[in-house]
mmCIF file of C-alpha atoms and ligand atoms in Angstrom:
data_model
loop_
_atom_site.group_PDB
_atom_site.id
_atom_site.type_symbol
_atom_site.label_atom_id
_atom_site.label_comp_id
_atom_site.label_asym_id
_atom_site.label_seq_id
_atom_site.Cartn_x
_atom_site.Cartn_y
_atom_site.Cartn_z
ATOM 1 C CA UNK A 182 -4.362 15.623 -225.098
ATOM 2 C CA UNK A 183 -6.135 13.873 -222.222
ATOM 3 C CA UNK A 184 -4.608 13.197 -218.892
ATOM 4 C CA UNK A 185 -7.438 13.037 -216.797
ATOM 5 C CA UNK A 186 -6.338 9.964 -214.979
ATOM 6 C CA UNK A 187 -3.984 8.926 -217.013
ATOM 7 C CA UNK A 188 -1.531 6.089 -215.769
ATOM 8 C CA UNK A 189 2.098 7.303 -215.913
ATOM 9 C CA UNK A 190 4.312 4.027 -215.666
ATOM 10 C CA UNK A 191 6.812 4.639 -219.083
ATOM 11 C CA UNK A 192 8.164 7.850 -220.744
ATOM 12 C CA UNK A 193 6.459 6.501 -223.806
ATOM 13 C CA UNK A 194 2.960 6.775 -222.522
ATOM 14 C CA UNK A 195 3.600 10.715 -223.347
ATOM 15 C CA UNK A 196 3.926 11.838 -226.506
ATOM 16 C CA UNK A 197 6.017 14.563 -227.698
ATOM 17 C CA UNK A 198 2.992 17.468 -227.568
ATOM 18 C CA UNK A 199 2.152 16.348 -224.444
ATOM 19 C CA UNK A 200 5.688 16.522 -222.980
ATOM 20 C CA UNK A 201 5.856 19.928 -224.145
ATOM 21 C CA UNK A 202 2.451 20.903 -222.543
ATOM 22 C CA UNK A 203 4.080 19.387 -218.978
ATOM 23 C CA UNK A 204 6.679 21.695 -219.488
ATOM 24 C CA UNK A 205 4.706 24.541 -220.754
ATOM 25 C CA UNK A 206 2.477 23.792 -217.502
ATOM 26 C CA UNK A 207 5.700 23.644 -215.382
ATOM 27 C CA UNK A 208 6.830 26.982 -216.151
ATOM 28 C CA UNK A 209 3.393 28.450 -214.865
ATOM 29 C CA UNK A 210 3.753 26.255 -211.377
ATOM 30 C CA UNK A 211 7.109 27.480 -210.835
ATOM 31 C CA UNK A 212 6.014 30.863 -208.814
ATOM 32 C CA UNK A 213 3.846 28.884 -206.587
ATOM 33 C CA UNK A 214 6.520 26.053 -206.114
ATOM 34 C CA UNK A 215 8.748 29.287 -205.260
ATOM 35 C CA UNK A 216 5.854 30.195 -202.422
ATOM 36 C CA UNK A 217 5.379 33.857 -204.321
ATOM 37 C CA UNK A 218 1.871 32.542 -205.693
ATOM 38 C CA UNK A 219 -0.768 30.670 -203.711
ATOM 39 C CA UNK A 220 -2.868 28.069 -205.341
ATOM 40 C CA UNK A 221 -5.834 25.704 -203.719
ATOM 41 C CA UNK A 222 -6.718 23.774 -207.504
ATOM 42 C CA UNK A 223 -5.598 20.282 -205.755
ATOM 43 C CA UNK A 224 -7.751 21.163 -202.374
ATOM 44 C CA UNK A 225 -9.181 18.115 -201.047
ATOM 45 C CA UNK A 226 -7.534 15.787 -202.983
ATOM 46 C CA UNK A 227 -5.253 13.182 -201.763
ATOM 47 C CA UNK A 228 -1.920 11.136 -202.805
ATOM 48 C CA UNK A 229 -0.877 8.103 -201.939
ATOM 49 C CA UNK A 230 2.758 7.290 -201.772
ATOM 50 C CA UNK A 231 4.052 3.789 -201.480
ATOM 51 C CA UNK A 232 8.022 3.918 -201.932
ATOM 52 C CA UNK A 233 9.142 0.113 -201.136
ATOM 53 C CA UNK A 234 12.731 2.058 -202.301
ATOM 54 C CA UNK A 235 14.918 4.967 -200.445
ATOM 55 C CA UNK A 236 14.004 7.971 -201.748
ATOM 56 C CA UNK A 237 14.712 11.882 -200.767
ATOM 57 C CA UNK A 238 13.933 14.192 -204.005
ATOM 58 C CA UNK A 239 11.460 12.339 -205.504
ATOM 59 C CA UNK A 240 9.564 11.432 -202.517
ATOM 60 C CA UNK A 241 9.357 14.905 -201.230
ATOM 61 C CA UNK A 242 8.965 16.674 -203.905
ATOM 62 C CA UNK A 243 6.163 14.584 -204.614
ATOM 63 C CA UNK A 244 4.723 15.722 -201.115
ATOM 64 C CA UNK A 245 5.704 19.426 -201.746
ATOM 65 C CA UNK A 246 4.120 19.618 -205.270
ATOM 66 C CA UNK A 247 0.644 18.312 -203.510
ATOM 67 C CA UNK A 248 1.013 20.665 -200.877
ATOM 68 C CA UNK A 249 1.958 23.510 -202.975
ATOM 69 C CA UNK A 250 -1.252 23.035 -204.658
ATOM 70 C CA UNK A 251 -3.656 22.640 -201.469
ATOM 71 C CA UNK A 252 -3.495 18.581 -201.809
ATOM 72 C CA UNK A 253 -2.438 16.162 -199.105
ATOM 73 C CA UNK A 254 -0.393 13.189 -198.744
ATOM 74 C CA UNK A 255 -0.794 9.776 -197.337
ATOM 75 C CA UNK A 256 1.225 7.160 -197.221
ATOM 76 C CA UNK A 257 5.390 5.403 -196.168
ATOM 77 C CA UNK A 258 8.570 5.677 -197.010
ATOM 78 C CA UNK A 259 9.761 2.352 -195.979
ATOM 79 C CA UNK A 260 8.414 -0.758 -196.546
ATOM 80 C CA UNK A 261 9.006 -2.010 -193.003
ATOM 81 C CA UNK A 262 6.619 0.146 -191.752
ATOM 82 C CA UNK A 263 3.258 -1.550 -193.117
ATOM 83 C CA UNK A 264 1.546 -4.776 -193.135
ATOM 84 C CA UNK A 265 3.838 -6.551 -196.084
ATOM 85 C CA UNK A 266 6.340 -7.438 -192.686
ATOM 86 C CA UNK A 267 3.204 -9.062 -191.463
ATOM 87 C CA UNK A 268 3.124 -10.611 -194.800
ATOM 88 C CA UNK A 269 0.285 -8.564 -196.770
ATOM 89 C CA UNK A 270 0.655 -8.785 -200.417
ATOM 90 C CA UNK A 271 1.613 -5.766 -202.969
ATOM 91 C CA UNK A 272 -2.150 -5.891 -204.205
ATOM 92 C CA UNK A 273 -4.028 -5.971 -201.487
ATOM 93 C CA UNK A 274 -1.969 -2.908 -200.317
ATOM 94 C CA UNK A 275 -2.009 -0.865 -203.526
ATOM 95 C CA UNK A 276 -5.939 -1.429 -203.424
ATOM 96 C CA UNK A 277 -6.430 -0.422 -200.418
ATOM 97 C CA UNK A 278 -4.294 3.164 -200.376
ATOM 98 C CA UNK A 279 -6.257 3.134 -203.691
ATOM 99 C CA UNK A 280 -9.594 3.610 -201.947
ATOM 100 C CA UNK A 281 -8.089 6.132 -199.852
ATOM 101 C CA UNK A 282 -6.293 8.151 -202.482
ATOM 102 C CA UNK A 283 -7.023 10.448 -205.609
ATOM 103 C CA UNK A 284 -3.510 9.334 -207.093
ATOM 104 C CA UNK A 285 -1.104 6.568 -206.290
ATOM 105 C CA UNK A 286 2.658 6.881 -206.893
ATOM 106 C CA UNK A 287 4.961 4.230 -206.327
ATOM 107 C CA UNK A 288 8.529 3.341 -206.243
ATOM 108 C CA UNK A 289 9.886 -0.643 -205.776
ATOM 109 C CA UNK A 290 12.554 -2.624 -206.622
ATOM 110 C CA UNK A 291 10.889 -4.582 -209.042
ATOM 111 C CA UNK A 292 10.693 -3.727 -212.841
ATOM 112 C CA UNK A 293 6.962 -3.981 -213.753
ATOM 113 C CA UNK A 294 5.708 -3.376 -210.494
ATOM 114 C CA UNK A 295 3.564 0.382 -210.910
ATOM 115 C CA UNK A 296 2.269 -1.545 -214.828
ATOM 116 C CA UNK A 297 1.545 -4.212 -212.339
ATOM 117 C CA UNK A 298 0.115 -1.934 -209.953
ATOM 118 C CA UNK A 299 -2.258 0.433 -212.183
ATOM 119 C CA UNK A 300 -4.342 -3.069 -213.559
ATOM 120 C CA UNK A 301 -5.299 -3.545 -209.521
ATOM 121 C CA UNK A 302 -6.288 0.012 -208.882
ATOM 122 C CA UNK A 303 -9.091 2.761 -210.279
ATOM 123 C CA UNK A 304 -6.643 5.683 -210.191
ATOM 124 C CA UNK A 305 -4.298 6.900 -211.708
ATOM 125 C CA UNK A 306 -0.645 5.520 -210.614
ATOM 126 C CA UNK A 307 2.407 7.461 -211.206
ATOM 127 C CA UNK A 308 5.678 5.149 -211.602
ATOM 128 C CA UNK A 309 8.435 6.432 -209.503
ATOM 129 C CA UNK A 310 11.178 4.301 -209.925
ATOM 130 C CA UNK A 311 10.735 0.379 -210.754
ATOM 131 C CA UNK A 312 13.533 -1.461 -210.479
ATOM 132 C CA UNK A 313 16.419 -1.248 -213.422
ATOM 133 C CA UNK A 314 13.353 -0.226 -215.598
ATOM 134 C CA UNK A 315 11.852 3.349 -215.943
ATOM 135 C CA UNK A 316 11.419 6.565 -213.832
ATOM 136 C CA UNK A 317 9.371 9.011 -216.348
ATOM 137 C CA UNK A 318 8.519 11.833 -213.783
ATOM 138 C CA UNK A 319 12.752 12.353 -213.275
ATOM 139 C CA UNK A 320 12.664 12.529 -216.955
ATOM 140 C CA UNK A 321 10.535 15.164 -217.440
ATOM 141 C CA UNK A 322 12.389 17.434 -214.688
ATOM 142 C CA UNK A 323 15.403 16.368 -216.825
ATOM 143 C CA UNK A 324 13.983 18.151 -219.976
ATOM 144 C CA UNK A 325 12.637 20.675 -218.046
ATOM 145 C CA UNK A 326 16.087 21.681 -216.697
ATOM 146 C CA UNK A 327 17.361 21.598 -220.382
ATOM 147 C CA UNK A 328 14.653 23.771 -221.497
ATOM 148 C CA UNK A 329 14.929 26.252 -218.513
ATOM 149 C CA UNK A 330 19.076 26.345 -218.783
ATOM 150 C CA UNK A 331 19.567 26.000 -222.005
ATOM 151 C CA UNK A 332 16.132 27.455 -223.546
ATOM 152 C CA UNK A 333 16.155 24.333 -226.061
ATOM 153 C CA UNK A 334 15.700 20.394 -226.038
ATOM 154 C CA UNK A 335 16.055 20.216 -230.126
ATOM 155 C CA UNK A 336 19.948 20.621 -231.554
ATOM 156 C CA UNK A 337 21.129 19.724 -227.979
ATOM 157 C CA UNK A 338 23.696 17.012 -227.656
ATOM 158 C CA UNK A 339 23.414 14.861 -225.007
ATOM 159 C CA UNK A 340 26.130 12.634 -223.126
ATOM 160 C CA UNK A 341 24.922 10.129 -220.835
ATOM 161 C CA UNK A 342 27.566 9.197 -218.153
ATOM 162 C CA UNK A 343 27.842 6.175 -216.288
ATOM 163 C CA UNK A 344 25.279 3.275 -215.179
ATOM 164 C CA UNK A 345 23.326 2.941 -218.583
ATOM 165 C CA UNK A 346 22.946 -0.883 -217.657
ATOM 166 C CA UNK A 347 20.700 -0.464 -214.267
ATOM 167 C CA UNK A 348 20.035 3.106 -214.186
ATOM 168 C CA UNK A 349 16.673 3.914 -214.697
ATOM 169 C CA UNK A 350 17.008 7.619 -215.157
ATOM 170 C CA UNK A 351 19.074 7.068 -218.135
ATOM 171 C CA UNK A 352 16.524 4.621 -219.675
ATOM 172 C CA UNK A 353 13.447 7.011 -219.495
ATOM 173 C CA UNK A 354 15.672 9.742 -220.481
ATOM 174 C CA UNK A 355 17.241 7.866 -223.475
ATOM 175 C CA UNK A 356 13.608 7.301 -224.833
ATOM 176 C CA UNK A 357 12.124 10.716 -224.427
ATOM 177 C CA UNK A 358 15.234 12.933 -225.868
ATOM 178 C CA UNK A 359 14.641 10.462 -228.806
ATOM 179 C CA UNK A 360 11.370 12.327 -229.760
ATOM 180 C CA UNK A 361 13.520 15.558 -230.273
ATOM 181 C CA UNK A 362 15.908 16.602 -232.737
ATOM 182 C CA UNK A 363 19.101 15.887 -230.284
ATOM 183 C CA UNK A 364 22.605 14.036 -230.898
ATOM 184 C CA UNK A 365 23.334 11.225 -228.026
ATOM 185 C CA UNK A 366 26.589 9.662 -226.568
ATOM 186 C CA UNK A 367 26.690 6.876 -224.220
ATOM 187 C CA UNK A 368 29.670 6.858 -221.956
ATOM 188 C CA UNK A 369 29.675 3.686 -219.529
ATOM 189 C CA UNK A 370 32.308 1.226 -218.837
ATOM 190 C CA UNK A 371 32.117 -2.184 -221.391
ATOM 191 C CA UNK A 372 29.811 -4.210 -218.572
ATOM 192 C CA UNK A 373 27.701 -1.212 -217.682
ATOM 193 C CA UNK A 374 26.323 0.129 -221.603
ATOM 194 C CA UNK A 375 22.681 0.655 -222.761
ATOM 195 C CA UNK A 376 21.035 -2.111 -222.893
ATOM 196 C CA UNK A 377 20.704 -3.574 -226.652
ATOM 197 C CA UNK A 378 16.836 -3.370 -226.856
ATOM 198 C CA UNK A 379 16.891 0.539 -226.004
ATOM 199 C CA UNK A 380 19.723 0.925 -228.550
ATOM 200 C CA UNK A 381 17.528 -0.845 -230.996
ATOM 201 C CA UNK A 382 14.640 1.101 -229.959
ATOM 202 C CA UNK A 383 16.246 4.405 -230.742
ATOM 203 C CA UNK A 384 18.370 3.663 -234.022
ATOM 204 C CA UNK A 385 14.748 2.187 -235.233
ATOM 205 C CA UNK A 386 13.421 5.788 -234.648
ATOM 206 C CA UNK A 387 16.776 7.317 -236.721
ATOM 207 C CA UNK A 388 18.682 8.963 -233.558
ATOM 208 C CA UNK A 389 22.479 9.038 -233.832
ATOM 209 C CA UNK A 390 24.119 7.460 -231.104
ATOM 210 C CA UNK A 391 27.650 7.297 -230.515
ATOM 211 C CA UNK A 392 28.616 4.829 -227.371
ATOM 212 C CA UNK A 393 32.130 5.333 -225.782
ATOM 213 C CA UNK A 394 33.939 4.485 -222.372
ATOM 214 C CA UNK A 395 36.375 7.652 -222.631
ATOM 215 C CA UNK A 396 34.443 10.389 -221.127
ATOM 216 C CA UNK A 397 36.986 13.061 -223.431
ATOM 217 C CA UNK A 398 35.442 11.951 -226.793
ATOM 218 C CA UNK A 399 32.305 13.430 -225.722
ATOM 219 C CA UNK A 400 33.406 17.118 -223.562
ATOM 220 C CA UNK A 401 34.163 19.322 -227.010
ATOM 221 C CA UNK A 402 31.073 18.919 -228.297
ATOM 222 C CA UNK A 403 28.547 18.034 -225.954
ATOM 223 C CA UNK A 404 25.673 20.407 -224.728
ATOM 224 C CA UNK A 405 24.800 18.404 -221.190
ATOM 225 C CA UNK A 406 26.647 15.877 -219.716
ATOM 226 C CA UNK A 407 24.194 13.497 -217.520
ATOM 227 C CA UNK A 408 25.755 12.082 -215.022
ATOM 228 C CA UNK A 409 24.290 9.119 -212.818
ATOM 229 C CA UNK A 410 25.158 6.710 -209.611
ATOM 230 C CA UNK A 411 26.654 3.375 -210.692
ATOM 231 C CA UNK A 412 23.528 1.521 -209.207
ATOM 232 C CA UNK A 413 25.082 -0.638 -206.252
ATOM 233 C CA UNK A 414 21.885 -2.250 -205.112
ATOM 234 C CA UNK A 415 21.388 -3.944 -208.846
ATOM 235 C CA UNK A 416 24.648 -5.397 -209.043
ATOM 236 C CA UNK A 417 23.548 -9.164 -208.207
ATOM 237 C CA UNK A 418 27.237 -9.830 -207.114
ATOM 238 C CA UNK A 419 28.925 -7.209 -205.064
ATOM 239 C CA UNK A 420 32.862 -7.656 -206.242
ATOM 240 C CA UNK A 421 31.434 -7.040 -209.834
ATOM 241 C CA UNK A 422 30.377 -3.234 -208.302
ATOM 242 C CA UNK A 423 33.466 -2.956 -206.269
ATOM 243 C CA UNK A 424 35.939 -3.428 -210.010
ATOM 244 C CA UNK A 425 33.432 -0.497 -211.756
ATOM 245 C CA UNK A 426 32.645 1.812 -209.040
ATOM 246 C CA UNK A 427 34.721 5.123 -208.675
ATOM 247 C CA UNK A 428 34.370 4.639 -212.742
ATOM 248 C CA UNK A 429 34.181 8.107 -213.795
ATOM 249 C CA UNK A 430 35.269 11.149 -211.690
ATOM 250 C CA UNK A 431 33.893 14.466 -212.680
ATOM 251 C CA UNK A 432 35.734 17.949 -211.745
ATOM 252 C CA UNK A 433 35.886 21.383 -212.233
ATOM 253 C CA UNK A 434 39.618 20.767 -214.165
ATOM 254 C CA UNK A 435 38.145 18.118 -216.461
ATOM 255 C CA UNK A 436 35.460 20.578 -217.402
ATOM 256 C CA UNK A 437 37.708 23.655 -218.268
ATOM 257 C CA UNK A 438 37.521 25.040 -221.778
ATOM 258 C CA UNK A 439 33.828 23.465 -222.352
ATOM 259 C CA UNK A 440 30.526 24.510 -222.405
ATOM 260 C CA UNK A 441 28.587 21.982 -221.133
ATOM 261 C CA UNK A 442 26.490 22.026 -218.180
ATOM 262 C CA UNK A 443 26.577 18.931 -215.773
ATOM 263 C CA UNK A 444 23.198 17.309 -214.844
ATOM 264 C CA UNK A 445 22.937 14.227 -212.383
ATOM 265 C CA UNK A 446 19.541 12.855 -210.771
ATOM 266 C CA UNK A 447 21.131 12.426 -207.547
ATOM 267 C CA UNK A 448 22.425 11.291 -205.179
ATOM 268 C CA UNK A 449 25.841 11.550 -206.464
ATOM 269 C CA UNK A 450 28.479 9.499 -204.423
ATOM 270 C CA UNK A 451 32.457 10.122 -206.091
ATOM 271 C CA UNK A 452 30.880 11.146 -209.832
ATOM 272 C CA UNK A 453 30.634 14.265 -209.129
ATOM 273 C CA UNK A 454 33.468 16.497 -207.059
ATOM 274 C CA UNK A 455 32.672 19.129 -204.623
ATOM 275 C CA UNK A 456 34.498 21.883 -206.664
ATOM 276 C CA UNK A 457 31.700 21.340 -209.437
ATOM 277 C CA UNK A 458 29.227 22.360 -207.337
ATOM 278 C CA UNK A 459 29.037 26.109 -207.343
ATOM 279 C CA UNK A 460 30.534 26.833 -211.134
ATOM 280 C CA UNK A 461 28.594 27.505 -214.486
ATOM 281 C CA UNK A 462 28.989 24.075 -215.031
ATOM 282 C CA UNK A 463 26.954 22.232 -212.011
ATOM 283 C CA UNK A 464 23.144 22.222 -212.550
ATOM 284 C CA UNK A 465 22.020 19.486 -210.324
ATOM 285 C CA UNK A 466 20.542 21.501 -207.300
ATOM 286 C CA UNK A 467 18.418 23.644 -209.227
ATOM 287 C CA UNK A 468 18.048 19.965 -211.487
ATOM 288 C CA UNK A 469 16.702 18.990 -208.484
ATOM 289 C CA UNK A 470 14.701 22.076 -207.603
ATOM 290 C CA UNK A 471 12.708 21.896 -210.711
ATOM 291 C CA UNK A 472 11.558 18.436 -209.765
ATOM 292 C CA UNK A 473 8.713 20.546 -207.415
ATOM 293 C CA UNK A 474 6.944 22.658 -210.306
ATOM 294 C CA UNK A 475 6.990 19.774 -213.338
ATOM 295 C CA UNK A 476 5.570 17.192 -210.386
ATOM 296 C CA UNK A 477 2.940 20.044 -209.975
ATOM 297 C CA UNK A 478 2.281 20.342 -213.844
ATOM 298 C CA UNK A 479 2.116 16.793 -213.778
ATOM 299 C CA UNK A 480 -0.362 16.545 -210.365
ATOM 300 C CA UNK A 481 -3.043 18.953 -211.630
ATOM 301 C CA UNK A 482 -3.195 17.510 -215.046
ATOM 302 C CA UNK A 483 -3.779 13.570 -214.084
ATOM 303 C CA UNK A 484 -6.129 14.778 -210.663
ATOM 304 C CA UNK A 485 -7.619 17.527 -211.546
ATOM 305 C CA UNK A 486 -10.444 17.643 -214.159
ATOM 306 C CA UNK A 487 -11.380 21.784 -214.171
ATOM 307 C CA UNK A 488 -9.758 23.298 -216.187
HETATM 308 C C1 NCD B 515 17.382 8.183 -209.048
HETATM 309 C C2 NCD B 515 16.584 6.907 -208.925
HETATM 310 O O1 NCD B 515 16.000 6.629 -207.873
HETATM 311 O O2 NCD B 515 16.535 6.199 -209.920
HETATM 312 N N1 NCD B 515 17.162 9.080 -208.001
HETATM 313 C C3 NCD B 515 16.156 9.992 -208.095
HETATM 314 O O3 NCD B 515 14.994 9.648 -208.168
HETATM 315 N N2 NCD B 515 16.494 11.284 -208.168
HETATM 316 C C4 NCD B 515 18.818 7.959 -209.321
HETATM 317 C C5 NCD B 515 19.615 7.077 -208.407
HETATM 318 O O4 NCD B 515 19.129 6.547 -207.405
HETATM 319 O O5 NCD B 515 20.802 6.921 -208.700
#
């Protein structure tokens, strides 16, 4: 398993052995992403950040992870901030935080754009969030959470609530719980379902799907229901969002009597209800917790080279 600077743009650049070792990895970072270890292995090294995209979790936990470890950050959270309002170009920008940087990760509205990115640049770049298309480092804190809540990723069934269509989450997720042994449902209204290629993709690779718009066919027998945002900013007309959103409603009454636990990337905005928040059932804050340790795993694997 190498990652030495190794790009991570799709989910499917990892194979199954070495998602397990990011997870394995993970579990070791988490004291020092709690603050009851110290560690210096990332000293010196630096990370460039370019989020053209709004971000809070993945952004700073990004920042935390390299700090956690001794590493530093450059870089901006908004694109109005550089030289693209001056009119620079995405290359000569990328190039030049690549000279400055150990690591770049990146986060734009365009699908393609960190593949596009990692052919201009001699370090690694970490894809965090292009466009409709992929986010892999959300998807392996999503396994990560399974693992750490449920102690399994095999025999898990897996709902997948809401924007299938634009939500990237869902996309990365979709392909990595396909190298396990897990069941999947799709619940999403008609106009917002897995796209057909992914579908393709994962009956080609034998993994039984069952696609729905009735969230109850899936609560009895579902292990984690993975909730998600119905992607406003994607909709290319805005009355099409304003007939879907409000879609699904999750709460504490529609959970009763299961055993699921309920995961969401966040942010949520009316999927999720406040009552959910502090049961059995929510996961999402410590969902979003583990994001600090696996972005750690992941750090130290691609930057550093001593073992
Ligand atoms: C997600 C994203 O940006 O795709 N957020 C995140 O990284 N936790 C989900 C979303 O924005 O809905």
């Amino acid at each position: 398993m190498v990652f030495d600077q190794k790009n991570i743009i799709s989910i499917s650049d990892f194979s199954k052995d070495d998602i397990e070792y990011i997870l394995r990895l993970s579990e070791k970072m988490e004291p020092i992403a709690r603050s009851k270890k110290q560690s210096n292995v990332l000293s010196g090294k630096i990370l460039g950040m370019l989020f053209y995209e709004p971000s809070t979790r993945t952004r700073l936990s990004f920042e935390a992870a390299m700090k956690r470890l001794g590493g530093s950050t450059i870089g901006f959270a908004e694109a109005n901030v550089i030289s693209a309002t001056k009119g620079e170009n995405l290359t000569d920008t990328v190039k030049i935080v690549g000279e400055y940087s150990d690591a770049i990760v990146i986060r734009h509205n365009m699908e393609g754009t960190a593949r596009f990115a990692s052919s201009v640049v001699d370090v690694p770049v970490i894809n965090a969030g292009d466009g409709a298309g992929q986010h892999p480092t959300q998807t392996l804190l999503d396994l990560y959470t399974m693992k750490r809540v449920l102690g399994k990723i095999d025999d898990l069934h897996v709902a997948l609530v809401g924007d299938l269509k634009y939500g990237r989450t869902v996309h990365s997720l979709a392909y990595a719980l396909a190298m396990f042994d897990v069941k999947m449902s799709f619940v999403s209204p008609p106009e917002l379902k897995m796209p057909d290629g992914i579908v393709h993709d994962l009956n080609r690779v034998g993994v039984s799907i069952k696609e729905t718009t009735d969230i109850h066919n899936v609560l009895d027998d579902s292990d984690v229901l993975y909730v998600t945002r119905i992607q406003k900013e994607r909709f290319p007309d805005p009355e099409e969002y304003s007939k879907i959103k409000g879609a699904y409603m999750i709460d504490e009454k529609l959970l009763e009597d299961t055993e699921l636990i309920v995961m969401h990337p966040l942010p949520r905005i009316d999927e999720i209800s406040y009552d959910v928040d502090n049961t059995k059932y929510g996961r999402y804050f410590e969902q979003a917790f583990y994001g600090v340790p696996v972005r750690m795993a992941l750090l130290k694997s691609i930057i550093d080279s001593f073992e």
